[in-house]
PDB file of C-alpha atoms in Angstrom:
ATOM      1  CA  MET A 280     -11.105  -9.112  14.847  1.00  0.00           C
ATOM      2  CA  VAL A 281      -9.706  -8.449  18.365  1.00  0.00           C
ATOM      3  CA  SER A 282      -8.293 -10.914  20.991  1.00  0.00           C
ATOM      4  CA  SER A 283      -8.192 -10.352  24.847  1.00  0.00           C
ATOM      5  CA  ASP A 284      -6.573 -13.561  25.536  1.00  0.00           C
ATOM      6  CA  ASN A 285      -3.095 -13.401  23.582  1.00  0.00           C
ATOM      7  CA  GLY A 286      -4.766 -14.836  20.359  1.00  0.00           C
ATOM      8  CA  HIS A 287      -6.411 -17.861  21.688  1.00  0.00           C
ATOM      9  CA  SER A 288      -9.731 -16.657  20.666  1.00  0.00           C
ATOM     10  CA  PHE A 289     -11.013 -13.735  18.672  1.00  0.00           C
ATOM     11  CA  LYS A 290     -14.477 -11.725  18.359  1.00  0.00           C
ATOM     12  CA  HIS A 291     -15.597  -9.453  15.628  1.00  0.00           C
ATOM     13  CA  ARG A 292     -14.668  -5.676  16.358  1.00  0.00           C
ATOM     14  CA  ALA A 293     -15.725  -4.088  12.927  1.00  0.00           C
ATOM     15  CA  THR A 294     -15.824  -4.420   9.299  1.00  0.00           C
ATOM     16  CA  ILE A 295     -13.621  -1.837   7.478  1.00  0.00           C
ATOM     17  CA  ALA A 296     -15.361  -1.932   3.999  1.00  0.00           C
ATOM     18  CA  VAL A 297     -18.221  -3.574   2.497  1.00  0.00           C
ATOM     19  CA  ASP A 298     -19.318  -3.145  -1.158  1.00  0.00           C
ATOM     20  CA  ARG A 299     -23.146  -3.043  -1.207  1.00  0.00           C
ATOM     21  CA  ASN A 300     -23.700  -2.886  -4.596  1.00  0.00           C
ATOM     22  CA  ASN A 301     -21.520  -6.129  -5.338  1.00  0.00           C
ATOM     23  CA  GLU A 302     -19.215  -4.311  -7.834  1.00  0.00           C
ATOM     24  CA  ASP A 303     -16.027  -4.325  -5.987  1.00  0.00           C
ATOM     25  CA  LEU A 304     -13.854  -6.899  -4.038  1.00  0.00           C
ATOM     26  CA  TYR A 305     -12.011  -5.103  -1.098  1.00  0.00           C
ATOM     27  CA  GLY A 306      -8.975  -7.055  -0.320  1.00  0.00           C
ATOM     28  CA  GLU A 307      -5.115  -6.832   0.394  1.00  0.00           C
ATOM     29  CA  PRO A 308      -5.413  -4.543   3.383  1.00  0.00           C
ATOM     30  CA  ALA A 309      -2.562  -2.582   4.896  1.00  0.00           C
ATOM     31  CA  LEU A 310      -3.060  -1.253   8.190  1.00  0.00           C
ATOM     32  CA  GLU A 311      -0.921   1.498  10.223  1.00  0.00           C
ATOM     33  CA  ALA A 312      -1.120   3.853  13.068  1.00  0.00           C
ATOM     34  CA  THR A 313      -1.722   7.504  12.096  1.00  0.00           C
ATOM     35  CA  ALA A 314       0.282  10.264  13.894  1.00  0.00           C
ATOM     36  CA  ASP A 315      -2.865  11.253  15.880  1.00  0.00           C
ATOM     37  CA  GLY A 316      -3.432   7.929  17.243  1.00  0.00           C
ATOM     38  CA  GLY A 317      -6.065   6.836  14.820  1.00  0.00           C
ATOM     39  CA  LEU A 318      -5.755   3.988  12.073  1.00  0.00           C
ATOM     40  CA  ILE A 319      -5.620   4.063   8.297  1.00  0.00           C
ATOM     41  CA  CYS A 320      -6.240   1.099   6.206  1.00  0.00           C
ATOM     42  CA  VAL A 321      -5.128   0.910   2.585  1.00  0.00           C
ATOM     43  CA  MET A 322      -7.136  -1.529   0.191  1.00  0.00           C
ATOM     44  CA  ARG A 323      -7.121  -2.968  -3.263  1.00  0.00           C
ATOM     45  CA  LYS A 324     -10.541  -2.504  -4.570  1.00  0.00           C
ATOM     46  CA  SER A 325     -10.695  -5.090  -7.234  1.00  0.00           C
ATOM     47  CA  ASP A 326      -9.360  -8.642  -8.172  1.00  0.00           C
ATOM     48  CA  HIS A 327      -8.807  -8.788 -11.957  1.00  0.00           C
ATOM     49  CA  VAL A 328      -9.855  -5.196 -13.232  1.00  0.00           C
ATOM     50  CA  GLN A 329      -7.884  -1.910 -12.677  1.00  0.00           C
ATOM     51  CA  LYS A 330      -9.675   0.118 -10.125  1.00  0.00           C
ATOM     52  CA  PRO A 331      -8.464   2.867  -7.598  1.00  0.00           C
ATOM     53  CA  LEU A 332      -6.725   1.950  -4.630  1.00  0.00           C
ATOM     54  CA  VAL A 333      -8.916   3.261  -1.683  1.00  0.00           C
ATOM     55  CA  MET A 334      -8.411   3.996   1.856  1.00  0.00           C
ATOM     56  CA  SER A 335     -10.337   4.317   5.140  1.00  0.00           C
ATOM     57  CA  PHE A 336      -9.852   5.788   8.644  1.00  0.00           C
ATOM     58  CA  SER A 337     -11.021   4.935  12.108  1.00  0.00           C
ATOM     59  CA  SER A 338     -10.425   7.275  15.002  1.00  0.00           C
ATOM     60  CA  GLU A 339     -12.090   4.986  17.414  1.00  0.00           C
ATOM     61  CA  ASP A 340      -9.598   2.104  17.631  1.00  0.00           C
ATOM     62  CA  GLY A 341     -11.078   0.232  14.898  1.00  0.00           C
ATOM     63  CA  ASN A 342     -14.679   0.038  15.983  1.00  0.00           C
ATOM     64  CA  ARG A 343     -15.828   2.213  13.291  1.00  0.00           C
ATOM     65  CA  TRP A 344     -14.562   3.231   9.938  1.00  0.00           C
ATOM     66  CA  THR A 345     -14.996   5.774   7.436  1.00  0.00           C
ATOM     67  CA  GLU A 346     -16.262   5.072   3.918  1.00  0.00           C
ATOM     68  CA  PRO A 347     -13.506   4.288   1.555  1.00  0.00           C
ATOM     69  CA  VAL A 348     -11.952   7.117  -0.533  1.00  0.00           C
ATOM     70  CA  ARG A 349      -9.625   6.964  -3.352  1.00  0.00           C
ATOM     71  CA  LEU A 350      -5.802   7.242  -2.789  1.00  0.00           C
ATOM     72  CA  ALA A 351      -4.707   6.188  -6.454  1.00  0.00           C
ATOM     73  CA  GLU A 352      -5.848   5.550  -9.780  1.00  0.00           C
ATOM     74  CA  PHE A 353      -4.727   1.738  -9.485  1.00  0.00           C
ATOM     75  CA  GLY A 354      -3.018  -0.417  -7.252  1.00  0.00           C
ATOM     76  CA  VAL A 355      -2.476  -4.022  -5.776  1.00  0.00           C
ATOM     77  CA  PHE A 356      -1.015  -5.220  -2.667  1.00  0.00           C
ATOM     78  CA  PRO A 357      -0.428  -1.968  -0.727  1.00  0.00           C
ATOM     79  CA  PHE A 358       2.144  -1.928   1.817  1.00  0.00           C
ATOM     80  CA  LEU A 359       2.147   0.898   4.239  1.00  0.00           C
ATOM     81  CA  ILE A 360       4.554   2.106   7.026  1.00  0.00           C
ATOM     82  CA  ARG A 361       4.985   4.960   9.239  1.00  0.00           C
ATOM     83  CA  LEU A 362       8.479   6.569   9.685  1.00  0.00           C
ATOM     84  CA  PRO A 363       9.707   7.559  13.306  1.00  0.00           C
ATOM     85  CA  SER A 364       9.888  11.055  12.028  1.00  0.00           C
ATOM     86  CA  GLY A 365       6.036  11.064  11.139  1.00  0.00           C
ATOM     87  CA  PRO A 366       5.579  10.556   7.565  1.00  0.00           C
ATOM     88  CA  LEU A 367       3.335   7.711   6.093  1.00  0.00           C
ATOM     89  CA  VAL A 368       4.692   5.840   2.942  1.00  0.00           C
ATOM     90  CA  VAL A 369       2.365   3.674   0.906  1.00  0.00           C
ATOM     91  CA  SER A 370       3.848   1.337  -2.072  1.00  0.00           C
ATOM     92  CA  TYR A 371       1.744  -0.370  -4.627  1.00  0.00           C
ATOM     93  CA  GLY A 372       1.986  -1.717  -7.872  1.00  0.00           C
ATOM     94  CA  ARG A 373       0.669  -3.117 -11.215  1.00  0.00           C
ATOM     95  CA  PRO A 374       1.460  -1.615 -13.628  1.00  0.00           C
ATOM     96  CA  GLY A 375       4.787  -0.729 -12.410  1.00  0.00           C
ATOM     97  CA  VAL A 376       5.879   0.090  -8.710  1.00  0.00           C
ATOM     98  CA  TRP A 377       4.926   3.400  -7.069  1.00  0.00           C
ATOM     99  CA  ILE A 378       5.019   5.168  -3.702  1.00  0.00           C
ATOM    100  CA  LYS A 379       3.200   8.053  -2.343  1.00  0.00           C
ATOM    101  CA  ILE A 380       4.300   9.960   0.846  1.00  0.00           C
ATOM    102  CA  ASN A 381       1.903  11.594   3.477  1.00  0.00           C
ATOM    103  CA  PRO A 382       4.355  14.169   5.103  1.00  0.00           C
ATOM    104  CA  ASP A 383       2.298  14.755   8.360  1.00  0.00           C
ATOM    105  CA  GLY A 384       1.479  11.132   9.245  1.00  0.00           C
ATOM    106  CA  LEU A 385      -2.416  11.831   9.138  1.00  0.00           C
ATOM    107  CA  GLY A 386      -3.112  10.100   5.825  1.00  0.00           C
ATOM    108  CA  ARG A 387      -5.295  12.726   4.368  1.00  0.00           C
ATOM    109  CA  ASP A 388      -3.156  14.452   1.885  1.00  0.00           C
ATOM    110  CA  TRP A 389      -0.535  12.425  -0.178  1.00  0.00           C
ATOM    111  CA  SER A 390       2.243  13.316  -2.700  1.00  0.00           C
ATOM    112  CA  ASP A 391       1.733  12.562  -6.469  1.00  0.00           C
ATOM    113  CA  PRO A 392       2.842   9.133  -7.189  1.00  0.00           C
ATOM    114  CA  ILE A 393       6.643   8.655  -7.265  1.00  0.00           C
ATOM    115  CA  CYS A 394       7.660   5.943  -9.915  1.00  0.00           C
ATOM    116  CA  ILE A 395      10.089   3.117  -8.822  1.00  0.00           C
ATOM    117  CA  ILE A 396       9.440   1.022 -12.105  1.00  0.00           C
ATOM    118  CA  GLU A 397       7.283   2.159 -14.994  1.00  0.00           C
ATOM    119  CA  GLY A 398       4.455  -0.106 -16.045  1.00  0.00           C
ATOM    120  CA  ASP A 399       2.434  -0.484 -18.958  1.00  0.00           C
ATOM    121  CA  PRO A 400      -1.367  -0.209 -18.410  1.00  0.00           C
ATOM    122  CA  ALA A 401      -2.054  -2.582 -21.573  1.00  0.00           C
ATOM    123  CA  GLU A 402       0.180  -5.204 -20.124  1.00  0.00           C
ATOM    124  CA  VAL A 403       0.105  -4.855 -16.173  1.00  0.00           C
ATOM    125  CA  GLY A 404       2.300  -7.789 -15.490  1.00  0.00           C
ATOM    126  CA  LEU A 405       4.923  -7.187 -18.252  1.00  0.00           C
ATOM    127  CA  HIS A 406       7.662  -5.453 -15.918  1.00  0.00           C
ATOM    128  CA  THR A 407       6.857  -6.396 -12.556  1.00  0.00           C
ATOM    129  CA  CYS A 408       4.652  -8.265 -10.422  1.00  0.00           C
ATOM    130  CA  GLY A 409       3.992  -5.043  -8.742  1.00  0.00           C
ATOM    131  CA  TYR A 410       3.988  -6.512  -5.095  1.00  0.00           C
ATOM    132  CA  THR A 411       6.221  -4.761  -2.738  1.00  0.00           C
ATOM    133  CA  GLY A 412       7.712  -4.812   0.838  1.00  0.00           C
ATOM    134  CA  MET A 413       8.870  -2.082   3.104  1.00  0.00           C
ATOM    135  CA  HIS A 414      10.971  -1.857   6.247  1.00  0.00           C
ATOM    136  CA  VAL A 415      11.746   1.346   8.185  1.00  0.00           C
ATOM    137  CA  LEU A 416      15.676   1.866   8.352  1.00  0.00           C
ATOM    138  CA  GLY A 417      15.688   5.085  10.430  1.00  0.00           C
ATOM    139  CA  PRO A 418      13.718   8.306  11.127  1.00  0.00           C
ATOM    140  CA  ASN A 419      13.681   9.356   7.592  1.00  0.00           C
ATOM    141  CA  SER A 420      14.603   6.143   5.384  1.00  0.00           C
ATOM    142  CA  PHE A 421      13.061   3.020   4.518  1.00  0.00           C
ATOM    143  CA  LEU A 422      14.059   0.049   2.171  1.00  0.00           C
ATOM    144  CA  ILE A 423      11.501  -0.958  -0.391  1.00  0.00           C
ATOM    145  CA  THR A 424      11.802  -4.346  -2.096  1.00  0.00           C
ATOM    146  CA  TYR A 425      10.192  -5.200  -5.501  1.00  0.00           C
ATOM    147  CA  SER A 426      10.305  -7.381  -8.634  1.00  0.00           C
ATOM    148  CA  ASN A 427      12.001  -6.242 -11.795  1.00  0.00           C
ATOM    149  CA  PHE A 428      11.464  -8.643 -14.688  1.00  0.00           C
ATOM    150  CA  ASP A 429      13.785  -6.504 -16.783  1.00  0.00           C
ATOM    151  CA  HIS A 430      16.702  -6.407 -14.371  1.00  0.00           C
ATOM    152  CA  ARG A 431      20.163  -6.470 -16.444  1.00  0.00           C
ATOM    153  CA  ASP A 432      23.102  -8.415 -15.100  1.00  0.00           C
ATOM    154  CA  SER A 433      26.733  -6.945 -15.618  1.00  0.00           C
ATOM    155  CA  ALA A 434      26.783  -8.538 -19.240  1.00  0.00           C
ATOM    156  CA  GLY A 435      23.311  -6.754 -20.041  1.00  0.00           C
ATOM    157  CA  VAL A 436      21.438 -10.028 -20.099  1.00  0.00           C
ATOM    158  CA  PRO A 437      17.762  -9.356 -18.784  1.00  0.00           C
ATOM    159  CA  HIS A 438      16.966 -11.582 -15.949  1.00  0.00           C
ATOM    160  CA  LYS A 439      13.814 -11.517 -13.384  1.00  0.00           C
ATOM    161  CA  ALA A 440      15.099 -10.070 -10.052  1.00  0.00           C
ATOM    162  CA  ILE A 441      13.901  -9.060  -6.521  1.00  0.00           C
ATOM    163  CA  LEU A 442      15.556  -5.749  -5.880  1.00  0.00           C
ATOM    164  CA  SER A 443      15.792  -3.671  -2.723  1.00  0.00           C
ATOM    165  CA  ARG A 444      16.401   0.181  -2.768  1.00  0.00           C
ATOM    166  CA  ARG A 445      16.896   2.430   0.113  1.00  0.00           C
ATOM    167  CA  ILE A 446      15.014   5.607   0.203  1.00  0.00           C
ATOM    168  CA  ASP A 447      15.882   8.573   2.279  1.00  0.00           C
ATOM    169  CA  LEU A 448      13.055  11.566   2.601  1.00  0.00           C
ATOM    170  CA  ALA A 449      14.411  15.196   2.810  1.00  0.00           C
ATOM    171  CA  ARG A 450      14.308  16.471   6.374  1.00  0.00           C
TER     172      ARG A 450
END
């Protein structure tokens, strides 16, 4: 959707992804600008079944989008940022919490998954809800926030907790 009157009204610009076979529910989109001025949208592909996290691209200001392609083997609620130095970072979860990094900011070639919290595919909500948030801190650093259902206090007693961790990328 796009507005030309500061959000008072909207008109349809484009549909990012549609499942013409009625097998998948595209949802939980995360949108970010790429280093070449395009757009990338990372989406959850299903609602209650583990399916791949996918991404689509637009080089036409969101007027047209590519067909979705796989980004990760699974994933819920992707969160996507671009650091001032250029890299794209996506976080996602369930099972566990993970990040992937795209060094050139174009969104095509991503690192292997980097584990923040391990997860059990047989019990996807056991250790974390898998939802994350991120905030840019500097040219090569960001803060990731996530739930940890196994966090231990100073006495070693487990509690559910919301944690944040600073991550600095090597220059």
